[in-house]
mmCIF file with all atom_site columns, C-alpha atoms in Angstrom:
data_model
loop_
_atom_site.group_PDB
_atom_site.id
_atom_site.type_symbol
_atom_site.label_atom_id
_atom_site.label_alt_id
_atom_site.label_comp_id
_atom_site.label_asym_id
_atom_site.label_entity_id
_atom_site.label_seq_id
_atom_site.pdbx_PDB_ins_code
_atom_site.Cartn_x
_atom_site.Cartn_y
_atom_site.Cartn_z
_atom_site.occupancy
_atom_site.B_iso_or_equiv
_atom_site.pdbx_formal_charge
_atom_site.auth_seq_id
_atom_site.auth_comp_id
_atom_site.auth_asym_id
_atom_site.auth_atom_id
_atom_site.pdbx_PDB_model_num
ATOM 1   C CA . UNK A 1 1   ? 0.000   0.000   0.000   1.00 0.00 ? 139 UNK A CA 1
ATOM 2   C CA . UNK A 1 2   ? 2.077   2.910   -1.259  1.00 0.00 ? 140 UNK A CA 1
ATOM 3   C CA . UNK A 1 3   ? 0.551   6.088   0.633   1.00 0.00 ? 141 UNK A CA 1
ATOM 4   C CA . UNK A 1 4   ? 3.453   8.459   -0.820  1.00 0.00 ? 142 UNK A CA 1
ATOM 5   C CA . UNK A 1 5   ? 1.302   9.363   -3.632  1.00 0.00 ? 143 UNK A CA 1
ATOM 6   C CA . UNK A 1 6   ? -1.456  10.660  -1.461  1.00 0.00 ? 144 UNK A CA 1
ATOM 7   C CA . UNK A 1 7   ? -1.736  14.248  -1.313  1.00 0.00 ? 145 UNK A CA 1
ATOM 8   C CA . UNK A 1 8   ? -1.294  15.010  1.896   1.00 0.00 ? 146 UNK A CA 1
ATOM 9   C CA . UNK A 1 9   ? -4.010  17.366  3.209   1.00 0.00 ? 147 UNK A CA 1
ATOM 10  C CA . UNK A 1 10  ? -6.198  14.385  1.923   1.00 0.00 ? 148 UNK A CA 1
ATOM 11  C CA . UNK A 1 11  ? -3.985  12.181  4.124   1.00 0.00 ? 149 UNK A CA 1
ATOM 12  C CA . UNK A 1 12  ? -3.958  13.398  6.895   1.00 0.00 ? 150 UNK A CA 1
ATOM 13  C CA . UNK A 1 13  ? -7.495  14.532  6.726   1.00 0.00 ? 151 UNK A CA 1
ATOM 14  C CA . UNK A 1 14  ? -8.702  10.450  5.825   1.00 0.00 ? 152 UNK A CA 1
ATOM 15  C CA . UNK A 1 15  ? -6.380  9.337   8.905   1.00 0.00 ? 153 UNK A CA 1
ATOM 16  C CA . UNK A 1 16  ? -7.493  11.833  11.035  1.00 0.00 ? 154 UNK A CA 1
ATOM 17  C CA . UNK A 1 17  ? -10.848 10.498  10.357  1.00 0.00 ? 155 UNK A CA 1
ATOM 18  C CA . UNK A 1 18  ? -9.806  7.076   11.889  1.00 0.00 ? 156 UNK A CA 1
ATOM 19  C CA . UNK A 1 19  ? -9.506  8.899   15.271  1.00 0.00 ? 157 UNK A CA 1
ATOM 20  C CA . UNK A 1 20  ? -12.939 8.829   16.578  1.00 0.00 ? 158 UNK A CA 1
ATOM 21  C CA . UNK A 1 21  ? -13.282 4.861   15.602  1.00 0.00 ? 159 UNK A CA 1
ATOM 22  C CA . UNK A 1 22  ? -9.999  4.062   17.583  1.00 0.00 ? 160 UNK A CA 1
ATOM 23  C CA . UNK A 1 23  ? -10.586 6.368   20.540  1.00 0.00 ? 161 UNK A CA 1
ATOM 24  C CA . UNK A 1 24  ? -14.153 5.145   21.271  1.00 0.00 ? 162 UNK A CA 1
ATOM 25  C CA . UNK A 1 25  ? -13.619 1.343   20.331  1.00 0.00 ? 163 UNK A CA 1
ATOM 26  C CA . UNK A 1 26  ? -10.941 1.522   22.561  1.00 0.00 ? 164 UNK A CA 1
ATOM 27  C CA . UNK A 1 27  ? -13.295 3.034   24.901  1.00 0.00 ? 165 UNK A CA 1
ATOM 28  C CA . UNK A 1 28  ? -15.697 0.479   25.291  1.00 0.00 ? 166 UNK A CA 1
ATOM 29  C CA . UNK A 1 29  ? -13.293 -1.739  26.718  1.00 0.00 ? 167 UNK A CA 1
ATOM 30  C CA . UNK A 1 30  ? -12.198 0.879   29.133  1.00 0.00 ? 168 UNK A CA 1
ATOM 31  C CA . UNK A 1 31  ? -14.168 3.748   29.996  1.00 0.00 ? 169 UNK A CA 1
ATOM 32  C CA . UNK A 1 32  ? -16.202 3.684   33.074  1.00 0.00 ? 170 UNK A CA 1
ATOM 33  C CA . UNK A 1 33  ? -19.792 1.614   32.097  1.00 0.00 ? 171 UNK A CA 1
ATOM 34  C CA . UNK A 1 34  ? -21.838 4.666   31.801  1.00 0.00 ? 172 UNK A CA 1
ATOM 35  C CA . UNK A 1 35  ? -19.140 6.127   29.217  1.00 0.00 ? 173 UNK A CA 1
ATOM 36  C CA . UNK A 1 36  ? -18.857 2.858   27.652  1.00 0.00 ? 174 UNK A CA 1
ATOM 37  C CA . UNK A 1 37  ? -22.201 3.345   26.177  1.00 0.00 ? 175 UNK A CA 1
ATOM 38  C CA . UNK A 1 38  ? -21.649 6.918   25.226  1.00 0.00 ? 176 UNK A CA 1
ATOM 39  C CA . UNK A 1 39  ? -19.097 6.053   23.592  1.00 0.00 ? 177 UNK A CA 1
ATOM 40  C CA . UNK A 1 40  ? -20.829 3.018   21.619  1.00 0.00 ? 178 UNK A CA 1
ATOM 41  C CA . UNK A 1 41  ? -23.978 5.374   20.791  1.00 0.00 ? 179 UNK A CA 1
ATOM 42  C CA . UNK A 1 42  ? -21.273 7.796   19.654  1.00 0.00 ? 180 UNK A CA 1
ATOM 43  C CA . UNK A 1 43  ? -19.195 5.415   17.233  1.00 0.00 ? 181 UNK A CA 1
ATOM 44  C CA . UNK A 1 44  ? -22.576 4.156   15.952  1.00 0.00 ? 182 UNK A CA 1
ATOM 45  C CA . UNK A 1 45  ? -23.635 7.232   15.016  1.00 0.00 ? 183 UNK A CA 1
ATOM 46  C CA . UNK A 1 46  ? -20.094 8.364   13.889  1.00 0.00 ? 184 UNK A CA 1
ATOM 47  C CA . UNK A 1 47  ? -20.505 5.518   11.544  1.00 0.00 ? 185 UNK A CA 1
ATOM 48  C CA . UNK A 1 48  ? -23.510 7.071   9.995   1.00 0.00 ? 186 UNK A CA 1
ATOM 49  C CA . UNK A 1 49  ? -21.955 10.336  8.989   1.00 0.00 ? 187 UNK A CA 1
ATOM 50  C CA . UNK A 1 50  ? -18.867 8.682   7.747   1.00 0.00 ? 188 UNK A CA 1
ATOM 51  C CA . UNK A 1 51  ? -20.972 6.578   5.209   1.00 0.00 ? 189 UNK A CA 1
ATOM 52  C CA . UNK A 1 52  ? -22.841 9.735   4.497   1.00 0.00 ? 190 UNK A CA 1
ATOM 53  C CA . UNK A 1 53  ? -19.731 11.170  3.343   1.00 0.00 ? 191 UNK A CA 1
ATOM 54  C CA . UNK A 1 54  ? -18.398 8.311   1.256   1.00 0.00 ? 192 UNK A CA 1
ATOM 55  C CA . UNK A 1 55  ? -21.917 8.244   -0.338  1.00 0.00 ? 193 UNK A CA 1
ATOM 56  C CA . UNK A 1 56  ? -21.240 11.788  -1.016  1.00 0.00 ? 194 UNK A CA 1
ATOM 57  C CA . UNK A 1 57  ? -18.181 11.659  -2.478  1.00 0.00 ? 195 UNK A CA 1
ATOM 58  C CA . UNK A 1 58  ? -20.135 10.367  -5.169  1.00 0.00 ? 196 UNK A CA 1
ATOM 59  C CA . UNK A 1 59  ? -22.563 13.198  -5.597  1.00 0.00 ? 197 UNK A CA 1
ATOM 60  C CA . UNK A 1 60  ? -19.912 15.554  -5.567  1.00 0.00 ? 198 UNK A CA 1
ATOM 61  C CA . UNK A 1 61  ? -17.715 13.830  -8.723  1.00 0.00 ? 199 UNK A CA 1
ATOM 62  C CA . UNK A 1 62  ? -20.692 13.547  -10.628 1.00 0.00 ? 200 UNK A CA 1
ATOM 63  C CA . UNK A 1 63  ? -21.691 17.400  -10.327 1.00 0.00 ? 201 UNK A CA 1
ATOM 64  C CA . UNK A 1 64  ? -18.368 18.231  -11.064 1.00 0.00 ? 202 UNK A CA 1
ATOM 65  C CA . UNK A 1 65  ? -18.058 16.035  -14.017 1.00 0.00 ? 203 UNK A CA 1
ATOM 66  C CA . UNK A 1 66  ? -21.284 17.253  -14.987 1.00 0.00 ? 204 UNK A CA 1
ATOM 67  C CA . UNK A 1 67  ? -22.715 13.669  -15.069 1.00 0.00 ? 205 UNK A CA 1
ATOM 68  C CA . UNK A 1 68  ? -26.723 13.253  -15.965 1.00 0.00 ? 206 UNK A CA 1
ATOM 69  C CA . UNK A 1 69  ? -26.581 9.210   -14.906 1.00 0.00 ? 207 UNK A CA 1
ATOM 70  C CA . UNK A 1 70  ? -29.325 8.674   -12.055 1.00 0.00 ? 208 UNK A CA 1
ATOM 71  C CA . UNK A 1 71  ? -27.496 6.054   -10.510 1.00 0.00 ? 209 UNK A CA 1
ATOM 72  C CA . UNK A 1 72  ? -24.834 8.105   -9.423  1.00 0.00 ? 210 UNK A CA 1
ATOM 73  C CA . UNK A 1 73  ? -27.239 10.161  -7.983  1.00 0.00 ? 211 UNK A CA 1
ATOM 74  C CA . UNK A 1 74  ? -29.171 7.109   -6.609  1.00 0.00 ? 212 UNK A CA 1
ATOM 75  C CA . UNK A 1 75  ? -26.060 5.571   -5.113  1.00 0.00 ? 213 UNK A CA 1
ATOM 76  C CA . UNK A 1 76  ? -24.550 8.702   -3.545  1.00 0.00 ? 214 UNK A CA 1
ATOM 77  C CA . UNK A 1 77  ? -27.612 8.733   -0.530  1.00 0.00 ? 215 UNK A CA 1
ATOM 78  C CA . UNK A 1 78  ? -27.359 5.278   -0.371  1.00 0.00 ? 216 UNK A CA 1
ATOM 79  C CA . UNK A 1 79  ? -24.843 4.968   2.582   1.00 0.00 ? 217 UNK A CA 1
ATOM 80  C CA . UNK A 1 80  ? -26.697 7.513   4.628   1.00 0.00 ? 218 UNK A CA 1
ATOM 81  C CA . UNK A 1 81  ? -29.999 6.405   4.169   1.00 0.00 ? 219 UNK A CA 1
ATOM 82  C CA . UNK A 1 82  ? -28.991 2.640   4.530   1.00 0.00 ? 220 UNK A CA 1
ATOM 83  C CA . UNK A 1 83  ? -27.245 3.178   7.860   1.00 0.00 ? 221 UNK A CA 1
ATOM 84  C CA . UNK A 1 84  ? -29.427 5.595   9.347   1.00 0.00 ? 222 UNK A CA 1
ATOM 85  C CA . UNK A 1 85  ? -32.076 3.083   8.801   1.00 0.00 ? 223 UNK A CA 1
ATOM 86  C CA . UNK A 1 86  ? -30.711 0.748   11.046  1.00 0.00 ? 224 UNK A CA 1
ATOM 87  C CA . UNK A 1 87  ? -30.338 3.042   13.410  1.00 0.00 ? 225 UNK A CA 1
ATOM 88  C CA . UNK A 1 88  ? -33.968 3.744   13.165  1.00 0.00 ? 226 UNK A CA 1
ATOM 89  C CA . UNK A 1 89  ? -34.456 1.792   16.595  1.00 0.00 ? 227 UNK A CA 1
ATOM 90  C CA . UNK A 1 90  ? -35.954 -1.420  14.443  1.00 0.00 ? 228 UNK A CA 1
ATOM 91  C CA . UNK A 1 91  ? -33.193 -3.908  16.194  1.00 0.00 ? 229 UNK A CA 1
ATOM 92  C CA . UNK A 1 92  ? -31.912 -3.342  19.457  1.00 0.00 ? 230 UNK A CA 1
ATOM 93  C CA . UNK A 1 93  ? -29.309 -5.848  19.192  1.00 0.00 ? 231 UNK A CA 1
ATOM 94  C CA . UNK A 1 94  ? -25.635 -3.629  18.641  1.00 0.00 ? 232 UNK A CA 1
ATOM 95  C CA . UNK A 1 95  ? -23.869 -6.681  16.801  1.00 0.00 ? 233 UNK A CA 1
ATOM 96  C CA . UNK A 1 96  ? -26.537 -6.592  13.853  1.00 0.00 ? 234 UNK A CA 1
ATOM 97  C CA . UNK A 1 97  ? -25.991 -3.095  13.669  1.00 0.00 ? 235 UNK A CA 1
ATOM 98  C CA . UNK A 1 98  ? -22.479 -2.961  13.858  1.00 0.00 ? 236 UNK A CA 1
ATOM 99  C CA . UNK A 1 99  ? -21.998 -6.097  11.198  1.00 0.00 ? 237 UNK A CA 1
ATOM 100 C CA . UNK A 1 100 ? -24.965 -4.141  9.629   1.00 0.00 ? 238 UNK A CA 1
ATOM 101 C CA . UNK A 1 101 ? -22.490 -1.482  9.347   1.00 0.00 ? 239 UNK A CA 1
ATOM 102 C CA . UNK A 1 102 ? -19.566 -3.288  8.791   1.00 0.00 ? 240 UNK A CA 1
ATOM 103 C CA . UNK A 1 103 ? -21.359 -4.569  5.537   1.00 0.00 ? 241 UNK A CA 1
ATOM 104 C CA . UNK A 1 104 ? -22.222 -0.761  4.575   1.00 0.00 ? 242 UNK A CA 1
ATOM 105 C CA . UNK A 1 105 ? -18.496 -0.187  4.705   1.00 0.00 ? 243 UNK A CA 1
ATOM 106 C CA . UNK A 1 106 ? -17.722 -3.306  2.538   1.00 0.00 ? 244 UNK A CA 1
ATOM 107 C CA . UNK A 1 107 ? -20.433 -2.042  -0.137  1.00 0.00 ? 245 UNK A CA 1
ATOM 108 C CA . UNK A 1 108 ? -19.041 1.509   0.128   1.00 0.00 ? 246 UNK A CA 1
ATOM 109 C CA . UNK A 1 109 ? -15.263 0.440   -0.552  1.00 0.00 ? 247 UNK A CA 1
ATOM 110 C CA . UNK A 1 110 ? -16.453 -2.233  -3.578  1.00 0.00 ? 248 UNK A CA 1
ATOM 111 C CA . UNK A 1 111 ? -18.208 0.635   -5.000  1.00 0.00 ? 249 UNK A CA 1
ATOM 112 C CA . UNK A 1 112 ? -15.342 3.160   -4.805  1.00 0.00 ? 250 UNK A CA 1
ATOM 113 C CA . UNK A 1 113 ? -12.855 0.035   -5.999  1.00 0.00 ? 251 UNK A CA 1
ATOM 114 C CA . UNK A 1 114 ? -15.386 -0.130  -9.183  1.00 0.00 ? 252 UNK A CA 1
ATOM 115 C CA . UNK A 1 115 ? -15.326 3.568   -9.579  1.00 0.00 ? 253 UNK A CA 1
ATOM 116 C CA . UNK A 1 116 ? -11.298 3.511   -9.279  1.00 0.00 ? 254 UNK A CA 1
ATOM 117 C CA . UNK A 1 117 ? -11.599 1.137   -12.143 1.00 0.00 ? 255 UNK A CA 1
ATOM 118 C CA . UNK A 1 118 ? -13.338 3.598   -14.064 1.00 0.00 ? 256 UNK A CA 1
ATOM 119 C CA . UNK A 1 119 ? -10.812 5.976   -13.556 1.00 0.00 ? 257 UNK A CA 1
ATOM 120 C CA . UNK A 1 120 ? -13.767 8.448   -11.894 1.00 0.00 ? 258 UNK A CA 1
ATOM 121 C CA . UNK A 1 121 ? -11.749 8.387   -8.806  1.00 0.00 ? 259 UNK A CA 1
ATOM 122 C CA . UNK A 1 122 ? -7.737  8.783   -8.598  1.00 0.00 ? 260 UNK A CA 1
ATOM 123 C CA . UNK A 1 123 ? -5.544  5.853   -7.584  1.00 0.00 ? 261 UNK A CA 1
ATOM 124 C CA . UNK A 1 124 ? -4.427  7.340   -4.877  1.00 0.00 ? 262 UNK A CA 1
ATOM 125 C CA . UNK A 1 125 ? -8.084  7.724   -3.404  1.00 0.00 ? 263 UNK A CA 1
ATOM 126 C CA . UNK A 1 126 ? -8.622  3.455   -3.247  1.00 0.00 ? 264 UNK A CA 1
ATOM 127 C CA . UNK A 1 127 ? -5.189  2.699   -1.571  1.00 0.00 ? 265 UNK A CA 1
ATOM 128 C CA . UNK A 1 128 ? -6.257  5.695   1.018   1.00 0.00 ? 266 UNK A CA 1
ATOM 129 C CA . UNK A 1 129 ? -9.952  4.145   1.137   1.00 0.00 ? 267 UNK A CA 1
ATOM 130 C CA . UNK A 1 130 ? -8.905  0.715   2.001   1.00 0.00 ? 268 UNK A CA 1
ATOM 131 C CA . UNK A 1 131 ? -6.459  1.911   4.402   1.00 0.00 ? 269 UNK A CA 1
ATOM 132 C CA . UNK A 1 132 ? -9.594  3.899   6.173   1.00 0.00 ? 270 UNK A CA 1
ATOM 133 C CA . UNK A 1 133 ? -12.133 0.657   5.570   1.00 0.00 ? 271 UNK A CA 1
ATOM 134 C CA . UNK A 1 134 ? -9.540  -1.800  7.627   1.00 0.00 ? 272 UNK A CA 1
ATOM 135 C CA . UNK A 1 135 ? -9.306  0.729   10.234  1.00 0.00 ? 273 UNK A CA 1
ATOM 136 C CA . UNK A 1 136 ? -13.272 0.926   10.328  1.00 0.00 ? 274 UNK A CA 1
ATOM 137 C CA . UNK A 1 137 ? -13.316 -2.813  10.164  1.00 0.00 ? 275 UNK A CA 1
ATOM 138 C CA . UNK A 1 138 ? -10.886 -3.817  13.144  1.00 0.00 ? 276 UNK A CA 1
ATOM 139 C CA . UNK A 1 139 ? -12.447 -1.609  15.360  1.00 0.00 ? 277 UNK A CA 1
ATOM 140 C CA . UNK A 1 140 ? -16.273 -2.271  14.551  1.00 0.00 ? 278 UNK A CA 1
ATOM 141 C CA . UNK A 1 141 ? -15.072 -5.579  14.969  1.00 0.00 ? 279 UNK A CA 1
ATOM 142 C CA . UNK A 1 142 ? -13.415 -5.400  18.310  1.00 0.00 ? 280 UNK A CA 1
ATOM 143 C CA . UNK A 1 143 ? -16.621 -3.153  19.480  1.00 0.00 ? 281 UNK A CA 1
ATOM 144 C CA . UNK A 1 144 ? -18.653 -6.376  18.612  1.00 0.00 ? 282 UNK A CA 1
ATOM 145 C CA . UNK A 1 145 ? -16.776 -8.481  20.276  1.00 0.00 ? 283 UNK A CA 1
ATOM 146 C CA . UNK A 1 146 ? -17.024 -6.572  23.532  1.00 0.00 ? 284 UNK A CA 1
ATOM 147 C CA . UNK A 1 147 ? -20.686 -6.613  23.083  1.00 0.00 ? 285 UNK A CA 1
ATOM 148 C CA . UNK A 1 148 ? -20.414 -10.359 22.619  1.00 0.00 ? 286 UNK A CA 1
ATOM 149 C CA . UNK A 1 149 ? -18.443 -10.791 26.161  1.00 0.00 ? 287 UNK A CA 1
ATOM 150 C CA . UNK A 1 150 ? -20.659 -8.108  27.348  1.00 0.00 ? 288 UNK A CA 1
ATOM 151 C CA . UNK A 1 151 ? -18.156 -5.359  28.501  1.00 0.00 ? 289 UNK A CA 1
ATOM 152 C CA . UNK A 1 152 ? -20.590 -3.222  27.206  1.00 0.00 ? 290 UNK A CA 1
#
């Protein structure tokens, strides 16, 4: 994963976006209880507006490029509207919401690999993208399994 050709204000703004997901998955494992659910609510709904971003980023290119295609369109609120839905309060169980969201992620990144292809996004955008989704991933994944041994 070469990173050098990043541009760096996109860099260090993509990793700085990382932050919240390690500080409060961390968190649940040590905060006091009380905070350990603030801080699950919190990466939950951090979650949200990250996917409503990367759904974004979509809506943006296609303005710029001037692009009439619906599904661009279509697919840009996708990510927002998919996991705010599950946030709706319809399951109350925070491991199918957090593989829920793990799965958004997943979608998210195949469709930005897909775009890549296309050449609609830079290079440098994908290798930055799935640095940013294995982030997401490992610590979604280690929230779930402290909901699963119930330190949450």
């Amino acid at each position: 994963m070469r990173l050098s050709e990043t541009p760096f204000p996109a860099l260090v703004c993509g990793l700085g976006g990382t932050i919240p997901f390690v500080f409060l998955s961390i968190g649940v494992y040590v905060f006091p209880y009380e905070w350990k659910l603030i801080a699950l609510y919190n990466l939950l709904n951090y979650s949200v507006i990250v996917l409503s971003f990367l759904g974004a980023v979509h809506w943006g290119v296609a303005i710029y490029g001037k692009n009439k295609n619906s599904k661009v369109y279509v697919w840009s609120v996708i990510p927002a509207l998919a996991s705010w839905f599950i946030l709706m309060g319809f399951t109350t169980n925070y491991i199918i919401i957090i593989l829920f969201l793990i799965l958004c992620f997943a979608v998210t990144y195949y469709v930005d690999l897909l775009s890549t292809r296309k050449s609609i996004f830079p290079a440098w955008y994908l290798r930055l993208r799935k640095l940013f989704t294995i982030v997401v991933f490992i610590c979604l994944g280690f929230v779930a399994i402290a909901i699963n041994n119930q330190y949450v």
